[in-house]
């Protein structure tokens, strides 16, 4: 059993060097972290997809989203202040700092500076919340039970939405961006079935963690509820990736050597990247993928990827700025004599391409170092040559989910995305574990 104060391995005696750490009651910790998890997993409930206004360029942002993130961010800052900001010092690493500096610089040099700065502020708050939950939670058990409560809010609300307001919870032919295959697929409280699918994968991972740390009955109930909704959502990417994540991370319990673990984790990430970006850049890979996959969804994404690559080459060193490319007036209505449906998509369906669009190729390289290579190093420092404890396995699964999803969805530098926020929490968690090893009774 983990000792109190060991949610990320921060020992009790280190928290209690000052008296401030003792004045945050458990009820406030649970309420704050529970609200944060619900907010990060989904904060835009029951969207009417028949409303044609959602097709318009979205440069203004949502006042509700800004208010929710700002108020929760203020509460998190207050809680961490009580506990001690010094516990966040391990996150001040060279790669992470360079990414933050470059991202801030490209926001200032963005083609839409005001838009990019607003998106940067939202992302910064999301990053703070993703790190803060690990500091605020008093123990792994408290973290697990808080995540379980938030997971039940999300998954049960989604089931109730399908039952009570199906016009707002199930895709229909009246959706303004209706795909022929979407009608009848469940999205629950989420804006789209792919977002619902991604969230359900996260909840399956959370359920497995809860089952191991807090309650088998509660944990496996979350797993079954989330898996059932995932299947009903018809989210192909999420359904495909879940078994890959569970198998690969499960093998990390058997293959404990540094080289084998590294190859096991990075191999699928490189492979999925070759299937996606490689299918556009390398003719032989394109032919091979075309022979194996005739899915129109993949073909459509390849058109988006080519469009993204073309625009990366327009500004290869500094990018377009955070949130300043897709769904803006410039992309949707100008800059090309022949406008197609590709101009109206809201992201590249590939996080690596979107990263290069945000900050150029140097920013993509920094991102790979900070969020791909550094966490592998941290994992080996935490558990090299040994089996993984429950907390490390949670972080590993969420980190791996983010990177394999990145080849098909935009899950980096997007504070509105549940996978992005859990990916950041995982990166921060692995890093914190290198400084604060779990204290066991």
Short mmCIF file of C-alpha atoms in Angstrom, two decimals:
data_model
loop_
_atom_site.label_atom_id
_atom_site.label_comp_id
_atom_site.label_asym_id
_atom_site.label_seq_id
_atom_site.Cartn_x
_atom_site.Cartn_y
_atom_site.Cartn_z
CA UNK A 1 0.00 0.00 0.00
CA UNK A 2 1.31 3.46 -0.83
CA UNK A 3 1.92 5.85 1.97
CA UNK A 4 -0.03 9.07 2.19
CA UNK A 5 1.32 11.79 -0.03
CA UNK A 6 2.72 9.38 -2.59
CA UNK A 7 0.47 9.97 -5.58
CA UNK A 8 3.54 10.65 -7.70
CA UNK A 9 6.04 9.49 -5.15
CA UNK A 10 6.29 12.75 -3.16
CA UNK A 11 7.08 11.48 0.30
CA UNK A 12 5.11 12.68 3.30
CA UNK A 13 8.13 14.16 5.02
CA UNK A 14 9.00 16.21 1.91
CA UNK A 15 5.46 17.65 1.78
CA UNK A 16 5.54 18.52 5.47
CA UNK A 17 8.71 20.57 5.57
CA UNK A 18 6.38 23.57 5.76
CA UNK A 19 2.98 23.84 7.42
CA UNK A 20 1.22 24.91 4.21
CA UNK A 21 1.00 21.34 2.90
CA UNK A 22 -1.21 20.35 5.87
CA UNK A 23 -3.93 22.96 5.37
CA UNK A 24 -5.49 21.50 2.20
CA UNK A 25 -8.24 19.15 3.45
CA UNK A 26 -8.75 15.89 1.60
CA UNK A 27 -12.28 16.88 0.59
CA UNK A 28 -10.94 19.94 -1.21
CA UNK A 29 -8.20 17.89 -2.91
CA UNK A 30 -10.76 15.39 -4.18
CA UNK A 31 -13.26 18.04 -5.31
CA UNK A 32 -10.58 20.04 -7.13
CA UNK A 33 -8.99 17.07 -8.86
CA UNK A 34 -12.39 15.58 -9.71
CA UNK A 35 -13.49 18.83 -11.34
CA UNK A 36 -10.20 19.03 -13.23
CA UNK A 37 -10.52 15.52 -14.65
CA UNK A 38 -14.10 16.10 -15.79
CA UNK A 39 -13.03 19.40 -17.36
CA UNK A 40 -10.03 17.90 -19.16
CA UNK A 41 -11.94 14.87 -20.42
CA UNK A 42 -14.81 16.91 -21.82
CA UNK A 43 -16.07 20.43 -21.16
CA UNK A 44 -18.32 20.92 -24.22
CA UNK A 45 -21.40 18.83 -23.55
CA UNK A 46 -24.30 17.95 -25.86
CA UNK A 47 -23.45 19.88 -29.02
CA UNK A 48 -26.19 20.24 -31.62
CA UNK A 49 -24.43 19.11 -34.81
CA UNK A 50 -27.32 20.24 -36.99
CA UNK A 51 -26.48 23.87 -36.17
CA UNK A 52 -24.79 25.30 -39.27
CA UNK A 53 -22.97 27.97 -37.26
CA UNK A 54 -20.35 25.39 -36.29
CA UNK A 55 -19.09 25.50 -39.88
CA UNK A 56 -17.91 29.09 -39.52
CA UNK A 57 -14.29 30.03 -38.98
CA UNK A 58 -13.54 29.75 -35.26
CA UNK A 59 -11.11 32.53 -34.39
CA UNK A 60 -12.98 33.99 -31.42
CA UNK A 61 -12.87 30.96 -29.12
CA UNK A 62 -15.44 29.92 -26.52
CA UNK A 63 -16.06 32.25 -23.59
CA UNK A 64 -17.38 29.30 -21.56
CA UNK A 65 -14.20 27.30 -22.18
CA UNK A 66 -12.04 30.27 -21.25
CA UNK A 67 -14.01 30.89 -18.06
CA UNK A 68 -13.90 27.22 -16.99
CA UNK A 69 -10.17 26.85 -17.57
CA UNK A 70 -9.32 30.20 -15.98
CA UNK A 71 -11.34 29.59 -12.81
CA UNK A 72 -10.06 26.03 -12.42
CA UNK A 73 -6.51 27.18 -13.12
CA UNK A 74 -6.75 29.80 -10.35
CA UNK A 75 -8.01 27.16 -7.91
CA UNK A 76 -5.15 24.82 -8.87
CA UNK A 77 -2.55 27.55 -8.41
CA UNK A 78 -3.94 28.24 -4.93
CA UNK A 79 -3.79 24.55 -4.01
CA UNK A 80 -0.24 24.07 -5.30
CA UNK A 81 0.82 27.23 -3.48
CA UNK A 82 -0.40 25.66 -0.24
CA UNK A 83 1.35 22.37 -0.96
CA UNK A 84 4.53 23.89 -2.36
CA UNK A 85 5.55 24.89 -5.87
CA UNK A 86 8.95 23.31 -5.22
CA UNK A 87 7.41 19.92 -6.04
CA UNK A 88 7.10 21.05 -9.66
CA UNK A 89 10.82 21.81 -10.00
CA UNK A 90 11.67 18.41 -11.59
CA UNK A 91 9.56 19.50 -14.58
CA UNK A 92 11.93 22.35 -15.35
CA UNK A 93 14.06 20.38 -17.81
CA UNK A 94 16.01 21.64 -20.81
CA UNK A 95 13.78 20.02 -23.47
CA UNK A 96 10.52 21.12 -21.81
CA UNK A 97 11.77 24.67 -21.28
CA UNK A 98 12.97 24.92 -24.89
CA UNK A 99 9.57 23.71 -26.12
CA UNK A 100 7.82 26.31 -23.97
CA UNK A 101 10.11 29.10 -25.16
CA UNK A 102 9.78 28.14 -28.84
CA UNK A 103 6.00 27.79 -28.56
CA UNK A 104 5.76 31.23 -26.95
CA UNK A 105 8.01 32.75 -29.61
CA UNK A 106 5.99 31.31 -32.48
CA UNK A 107 2.81 32.63 -30.86
CA UNK A 108 4.29 36.13 -30.91
CA UNK A 109 5.40 35.65 -34.55
CA UNK A 110 2.11 34.03 -35.54
CA UNK A 111 0.13 35.22 -38.54
CA UNK A 112 -2.67 35.76 -35.97
CA UNK A 113 -0.83 36.76 -32.76
CA UNK A 114 -3.92 37.48 -30.66
CA UNK A 115 -5.46 34.12 -31.59
CA UNK A 116 -2.24 32.21 -30.91
CA UNK A 117 -1.70 33.93 -27.56
CA UNK A 118 -5.23 32.97 -26.44
CA UNK A 119 -4.63 29.36 -27.48
CA UNK A 120 -1.25 29.45 -25.72
CA UNK A 121 -2.87 30.66 -22.50
CA UNK A 122 -5.45 27.85 -22.68
CA UNK A 123 -2.74 25.27 -23.32
CA UNK A 124 -0.59 26.61 -20.46
CA UNK A 125 -3.53 26.30 -18.05
CA UNK A 126 -4.24 22.76 -19.29
CA UNK A 127 -0.58 21.85 -18.74
CA UNK A 128 -0.70 23.32 -15.23
CA UNK A 129 -3.85 21.34 -14.43
CA UNK A 130 -2.33 18.13 -15.85
CA UNK A 131 0.70 18.51 -13.58
CA UNK A 132 -1.23 19.88 -10.63
CA UNK A 133 -3.50 16.87 -10.14
CA UNK A 134 -0.41 14.77 -9.41
CA UNK A 135 0.76 17.18 -6.72
CA UNK A 136 -2.64 17.76 -5.15
CA UNK A 137 -3.57 14.07 -4.79
CA UNK A 138 -2.46 12.85 -1.36
CA UNK A 139 -1.94 9.20 -2.34
CA UNK A 140 -2.31 6.78 -5.26
CA UNK A 141 -5.54 5.49 -3.75
CA UNK A 142 -6.98 9.00 -3.49
CA UNK A 143 -5.91 9.74 -7.06
CA UNK A 144 -7.48 6.48 -8.26
CA UNK A 145 -10.79 7.05 -6.48
CA UNK A 146 -10.96 10.65 -7.71
CA UNK A 147 -10.35 9.53 -11.29
CA UNK A 148 -12.96 6.80 -10.83
CA UNK A 149 -15.60 9.31 -9.71
CA UNK A 150 -14.82 11.60 -12.65
CA UNK A 151 -14.87 8.63 -15.04
CA UNK A 152 -18.32 7.61 -13.83
CA UNK A 153 -19.59 11.17 -14.33
CA UNK A 154 -18.39 11.09 -17.93
CA UNK A 155 -19.43 7.58 -18.95
CA UNK A 156 -22.80 7.50 -17.16
CA UNK A 157 -23.69 10.95 -18.48
CA UNK A 158 -22.92 9.68 -21.98
CA UNK A 159 -25.20 6.66 -21.57
CA UNK A 160 -27.98 8.82 -20.11
CA UNK A 161 -27.60 11.29 -22.99
CA UNK A 162 -28.05 8.49 -25.52
CA UNK A 163 -31.16 7.31 -23.70
CA UNK A 164 -32.76 10.70 -22.94
CA UNK A 165 -31.60 13.11 -25.69
CA UNK A 166 -30.55 10.89 -28.61
CA UNK A 167 -30.74 13.80 -31.07
CA UNK A 168 -27.81 15.39 -29.18
CA UNK A 169 -25.93 12.18 -28.37
CA UNK A 170 -26.12 10.06 -31.53
CA UNK A 171 -24.85 11.04 -34.97
CA UNK A 172 -27.57 11.52 -37.57
CA UNK A 173 -27.95 12.39 -41.22
CA UNK A 174 -28.82 15.93 -40.15
CA UNK A 175 -25.29 16.63 -38.87
CA UNK A 176 -23.88 19.49 -40.95
CA UNK A 177 -20.66 17.59 -41.59
CA UNK A 178 -22.41 14.25 -41.83
CA UNK A 179 -20.33 11.31 -43.02
CA UNK A 180 -22.36 8.49 -44.66
CA UNK A 181 -21.00 6.07 -42.05
CA UNK A 182 -21.72 8.24 -38.99
CA UNK A 183 -25.54 8.14 -38.52
CA UNK A 184 -26.40 5.84 -35.64
CA UNK A 185 -22.99 5.99 -33.99
CA UNK A 186 -22.92 7.13 -30.38
CA UNK A 187 -21.09 10.27 -29.24
CA UNK A 188 -22.76 10.75 -25.86
CA UNK A 189 -21.96 14.11 -24.28
CA UNK A 190 -19.07 14.66 -26.72
CA UNK A 191 -19.05 16.83 -29.86
CA UNK A 192 -18.01 13.95 -32.12
CA UNK A 193 -17.76 10.15 -32.05
CA UNK A 194 -13.96 10.17 -32.40
CA UNK A 195 -13.67 12.38 -29.32
CA UNK A 196 -16.00 10.02 -27.48
CA UNK A 197 -13.91 7.03 -28.59
CA UNK A 198 -10.64 8.61 -27.45
CA UNK A 199 -12.13 9.49 -24.06
CA UNK A 200 -13.43 5.94 -23.60
CA UNK A 201 -9.95 4.54 -24.24
CA UNK A 202 -8.68 6.86 -21.50
CA UNK A 203 -11.43 5.63 -19.18
CA UNK A 204 -10.53 1.99 -19.87
CA UNK A 205 -6.94 2.77 -18.86
CA UNK A 206 -8.18 4.62 -15.78
CA UNK A 207 -10.46 1.70 -14.88
CA UNK A 208 -7.53 -0.72 -15.00
CA UNK A 209 -5.58 1.59 -12.70
CA UNK A 210 -8.51 1.86 -10.28
CA UNK A 211 -8.91 -1.92 -10.26
CA UNK A 212 -5.26 -2.35 -9.32
CA UNK A 213 -4.97 0.41 -6.71
CA UNK A 214 -8.39 0.98 -5.14
CA UNK A 215 -11.28 -1.36 -6.04
CA UNK A 216 -11.50 -4.25 -8.50
CA UNK A 217 -15.29 -3.99 -8.71
CA UNK A 218 -15.30 -0.25 -9.34
CA UNK A 219 -12.35 -0.42 -11.72
CA UNK A 220 -13.69 -3.23 -13.88
CA UNK A 221 -17.15 -1.63 -13.94
CA UNK A 222 -15.56 1.48 -15.48
CA UNK A 223 -13.63 -0.69 -17.95
CA UNK A 224 -16.78 -2.51 -19.12
CA UNK A 225 -18.92 0.63 -19.34
CA UNK A 226 -16.25 2.52 -21.28
CA UNK A 227 -15.48 -0.41 -23.59
CA UNK A 228 -19.16 -0.82 -24.40
CA UNK A 229 -19.53 2.84 -25.29
CA UNK A 230 -16.29 2.72 -27.30
CA UNK A 231 -17.72 -0.05 -29.49
CA UNK A 232 -21.00 1.84 -29.92
CA UNK A 233 -19.09 4.96 -30.98
CA UNK A 234 -17.59 3.14 -33.97
CA UNK A 235 -14.36 5.13 -33.56
CA UNK A 236 -12.06 3.01 -35.71
CA UNK A 237 -8.79 4.57 -34.58
CA UNK A 238 -9.62 4.22 -30.88
CA UNK A 239 -10.90 0.66 -31.26
CA UNK A 240 -7.75 -0.32 -33.17
CA UNK A 241 -5.33 1.35 -30.77
CA UNK A 242 -6.72 0.10 -27.45
CA UNK A 243 -5.54 -3.53 -27.83
CA UNK A 244 -2.21 -2.31 -29.22
CA UNK A 245 -1.71 -0.13 -26.13
CA UNK A 246 -2.64 -2.88 -23.69
CA UNK A 247 -0.48 -5.53 -25.39
CA UNK A 248 2.62 -3.37 -25.83
CA UNK A 249 2.54 -1.93 -22.31
CA UNK A 250 1.78 -5.40 -20.95
CA UNK A 251 4.91 -6.74 -22.64
CA UNK A 252 6.89 -4.03 -20.83
CA UNK A 253 6.21 -6.04 -17.67
CA UNK A 254 8.00 -9.00 -19.23
CA UNK A 255 10.73 -7.30 -21.26
CA UNK A 256 12.39 -5.19 -18.60
CA UNK A 257 15.71 -4.50 -20.33
CA UNK A 258 16.36 -0.94 -21.44
CA UNK A 259 17.02 -1.67 -25.11
CA UNK A 260 14.13 -4.11 -25.49
CA UNK A 261 11.66 -1.78 -23.77
CA UNK A 262 12.80 1.16 -25.88
CA UNK A 263 12.42 -0.79 -29.12
CA UNK A 264 9.08 -2.19 -27.98
CA UNK A 265 7.69 1.28 -27.27
CA UNK A 266 9.22 3.31 -30.09
CA UNK A 267 8.73 0.67 -32.80
CA UNK A 268 4.93 1.04 -33.07
CA UNK A 269 5.22 4.85 -32.86
CA UNK A 270 7.64 4.90 -35.81
CA UNK A 271 5.54 2.30 -37.65
CA UNK A 272 2.30 4.27 -37.38
CA UNK A 273 4.14 7.42 -38.48
CA UNK A 274 5.40 5.61 -41.58
CA UNK A 275 1.89 4.41 -42.38
CA UNK A 276 0.49 7.94 -42.12
CA UNK A 277 3.07 10.55 -43.16
CA UNK A 278 5.14 8.01 -45.09
CA UNK A 279 2.16 7.16 -47.27
CA UNK A 280 2.25 10.74 -48.56
CA UNK A 281 6.00 11.30 -48.82
CA UNK A 282 7.28 7.91 -50.01
CA UNK A 283 5.68 6.39 -53.16
CA UNK A 284 6.59 2.79 -52.24
CA UNK A 285 4.94 3.14 -48.83
CA UNK A 286 1.94 4.79 -50.46
CA UNK A 287 1.55 1.82 -52.82
CA UNK A 288 1.90 -0.70 -50.00
CA UNK A 289 -0.59 1.09 -47.76
CA UNK A 290 -3.00 1.56 -50.68
CA UNK A 291 -2.90 -2.17 -51.39
CA UNK A 292 -3.65 -3.05 -47.76
CA UNK A 293 -6.07 -0.26 -46.87
CA UNK A 294 -8.93 0.77 -49.12
CA UNK A 295 -10.75 2.63 -46.36
CA UNK A 296 -12.05 5.96 -47.64
CA UNK A 297 -11.37 7.54 -44.26
CA UNK A 298 -7.65 6.87 -44.64
CA UNK A 299 -7.71 8.14 -48.24
CA UNK A 300 -9.38 11.35 -47.09
CA UNK A 301 -6.79 11.85 -44.40
CA UNK A 302 -3.97 11.45 -46.91
CA UNK A 303 -5.37 14.47 -48.77
CA UNK A 304 -5.32 16.47 -45.54
CA UNK A 305 -1.77 15.32 -44.78
CA UNK A 306 -0.59 16.43 -48.22
CA UNK A 307 -2.25 19.82 -47.74
CA UNK A 308 -0.58 20.16 -44.33
CA UNK A 309 2.86 19.23 -45.72
CA UNK A 310 2.49 21.76 -48.53
CA UNK A 311 1.79 24.50 -45.99
CA UNK A 312 4.57 23.42 -43.63
CA UNK A 313 6.99 24.02 -46.51
CA UNK A 314 5.62 27.57 -46.87
CA UNK A 315 6.81 28.45 -43.33
CA UNK A 316 9.23 25.65 -42.38
CA UNK A 317 11.23 27.44 -39.67
CA UNK A 318 8.70 29.31 -37.55
CA UNK A 319 5.34 27.82 -38.52
CA UNK A 320 1.99 29.55 -38.61
CA UNK A 321 1.41 29.88 -34.87
CA UNK A 322 -0.60 27.93 -32.31
CA UNK A 323 -4.19 27.57 -33.51
CA UNK A 324 -3.61 30.03 -36.36
CA UNK A 325 -3.92 27.73 -39.35
CA UNK A 326 -6.95 25.44 -39.37
CA UNK A 327 -10.49 26.85 -39.21
CA UNK A 328 -9.32 30.41 -39.77
CA UNK A 329 -10.47 32.86 -42.43
CA UNK A 330 -7.12 32.57 -44.21
CA UNK A 331 -7.28 28.78 -44.59
CA UNK A 332 -10.99 28.40 -45.21
CA UNK A 333 -11.61 31.24 -47.63
CA UNK A 334 -8.31 32.51 -48.98
CA UNK A 335 -4.83 31.62 -50.11
CA UNK A 336 -5.86 29.22 -52.86
CA UNK A 337 -7.60 29.49 -56.18
CA UNK A 338 -9.14 26.05 -55.75
CA UNK A 339 -10.77 25.60 -52.37
CA UNK A 340 -11.84 22.05 -51.42
CA UNK A 341 -13.35 20.31 -48.41
CA UNK A 342 -9.80 19.96 -47.04
CA UNK A 343 -9.73 23.72 -46.36
CA UNK A 344 -12.62 23.33 -43.91
CA UNK A 345 -11.19 20.61 -41.63
CA UNK A 346 -10.24 21.64 -38.10
CA UNK A 347 -6.91 19.79 -37.78
CA UNK A 348 -4.45 17.69 -39.77
CA UNK A 349 -5.45 14.36 -38.22
CA UNK A 350 -1.75 14.01 -37.40
CA UNK A 351 -0.15 15.60 -34.34
CA UNK A 352 3.34 15.65 -35.81
CA UNK A 353 2.22 17.58 -38.88
CA UNK A 354 0.21 19.97 -36.74
CA UNK A 355 3.24 20.51 -34.51
CA UNK A 356 5.28 21.51 -37.57
CA UNK A 357 2.44 23.78 -38.71
CA UNK A 358 2.45 25.45 -35.28
CA UNK A 359 6.17 26.07 -34.87
CA UNK A 360 8.03 24.78 -37.89
CA UNK A 361 10.39 21.83 -38.25
CA UNK A 362 12.70 22.90 -35.36
CA UNK A 363 9.71 22.81 -33.01
CA UNK A 364 8.83 19.32 -34.24
CA UNK A 365 12.39 18.18 -33.42
CA UNK A 366 12.18 19.71 -29.93
CA UNK A 367 8.83 18.02 -29.37
CA UNK A 368 10.25 14.60 -30.27
CA UNK A 369 13.10 15.08 -27.77
CA UNK A 370 10.90 16.41 -24.95
CA UNK A 371 7.83 14.21 -25.33
CA UNK A 372 9.08 11.03 -27.01
CA UNK A 373 12.71 10.38 -26.08
CA UNK A 374 12.90 12.00 -22.63
CA UNK A 375 9.93 10.01 -21.19
CA UNK A 376 11.53 6.75 -22.35
CA UNK A 377 14.68 7.76 -20.49
CA UNK A 378 12.62 8.68 -17.42
CA UNK A 379 10.82 5.32 -17.56
CA UNK A 380 14.11 3.47 -17.51
CA UNK A 381 15.37 5.59 -14.63
CA UNK A 382 12.22 4.77 -12.67
CA UNK A 383 11.81 1.09 -13.52
CA UNK A 384 14.76 -0.05 -15.61
CA UNK A 385 15.19 -3.83 -15.22
CA UNK A 386 12.10 -4.18 -13.00
CA UNK A 387 8.36 -4.63 -13.34
CA UNK A 388 6.16 -1.53 -13.40
CA UNK A 389 4.08 -0.46 -10.42
CA UNK A 390 0.49 0.72 -10.89
CA UNK A 391 1.30 4.44 -11.13
CA UNK A 392 4.10 3.97 -13.64
CA UNK A 393 1.88 1.68 -15.73
CA UNK A 394 -0.87 4.33 -15.74
CA UNK A 395 1.57 6.97 -16.96
CA UNK A 396 3.10 4.62 -19.53
CA UNK A 397 -0.27 3.67 -21.03
CA UNK A 398 -1.43 7.28 -21.27
CA UNK A 399 1.90 8.39 -22.77
CA UNK A 400 1.83 5.56 -25.32
CA UNK A 401 -1.82 6.34 -26.15
CA UNK A 402 -0.86 9.91 -26.97
CA UNK A 403 1.99 8.99 -29.28
CA UNK A 404 0.29 6.22 -31.24
CA UNK A 405 -2.83 8.38 -31.56
CA UNK A 406 -0.65 11.22 -32.84
CA UNK A 407 -0.29 9.57 -36.24
CA UNK A 408 -4.03 9.80 -36.87
CA UNK A 409 -5.35 12.56 -34.60
CA UNK A 410 -4.10 15.92 -33.35
CA UNK A 411 -3.37 15.26 -29.69
CA UNK A 412 -0.41 17.57 -28.95
CA UNK A 413 -0.50 21.23 -27.89
CA UNK A 414 -4.29 21.22 -27.73
CA UNK A 415 -5.68 22.05 -24.32
CA UNK A 416 -9.18 21.21 -25.54
CA UNK A 417 -8.22 17.58 -26.21
CA UNK A 418 -8.59 14.90 -23.52
CA UNK A 419 -5.81 12.72 -24.92
CA UNK A 420 -3.42 15.69 -25.00
CA UNK A 421 -4.09 16.53 -21.36
CA UNK A 422 -3.67 12.93 -20.17
CA UNK A 423 -0.55 12.61 -22.32
CA UNK A 424 0.93 15.67 -20.60
CA UNK A 425 -0.04 14.28 -17.20
CA UNK A 426 1.79 11.06 -18.10
CA UNK A 427 4.94 12.87 -19.25
CA UNK A 428 4.94 14.95 -16.07
CA UNK A 429 4.21 11.89 -13.94
CA UNK A 430 7.13 9.92 -15.34
CA UNK A 431 9.39 12.89 -14.80
CA UNK A 432 8.22 13.45 -11.21
CA UNK A 433 8.76 9.76 -10.45
CA UNK A 434 12.47 10.13 -11.23
CA UNK A 435 12.70 12.64 -8.38
CA UNK A 436 10.18 11.17 -5.95
CA UNK A 437 10.23 7.36 -5.89
CA UNK A 438 7.05 5.80 -4.48
CA UNK A 439 7.19 5.27 -0.73
CA UNK A 440 5.66 1.93 0.21
CA UNK A 441 4.55 0.72 3.61
#
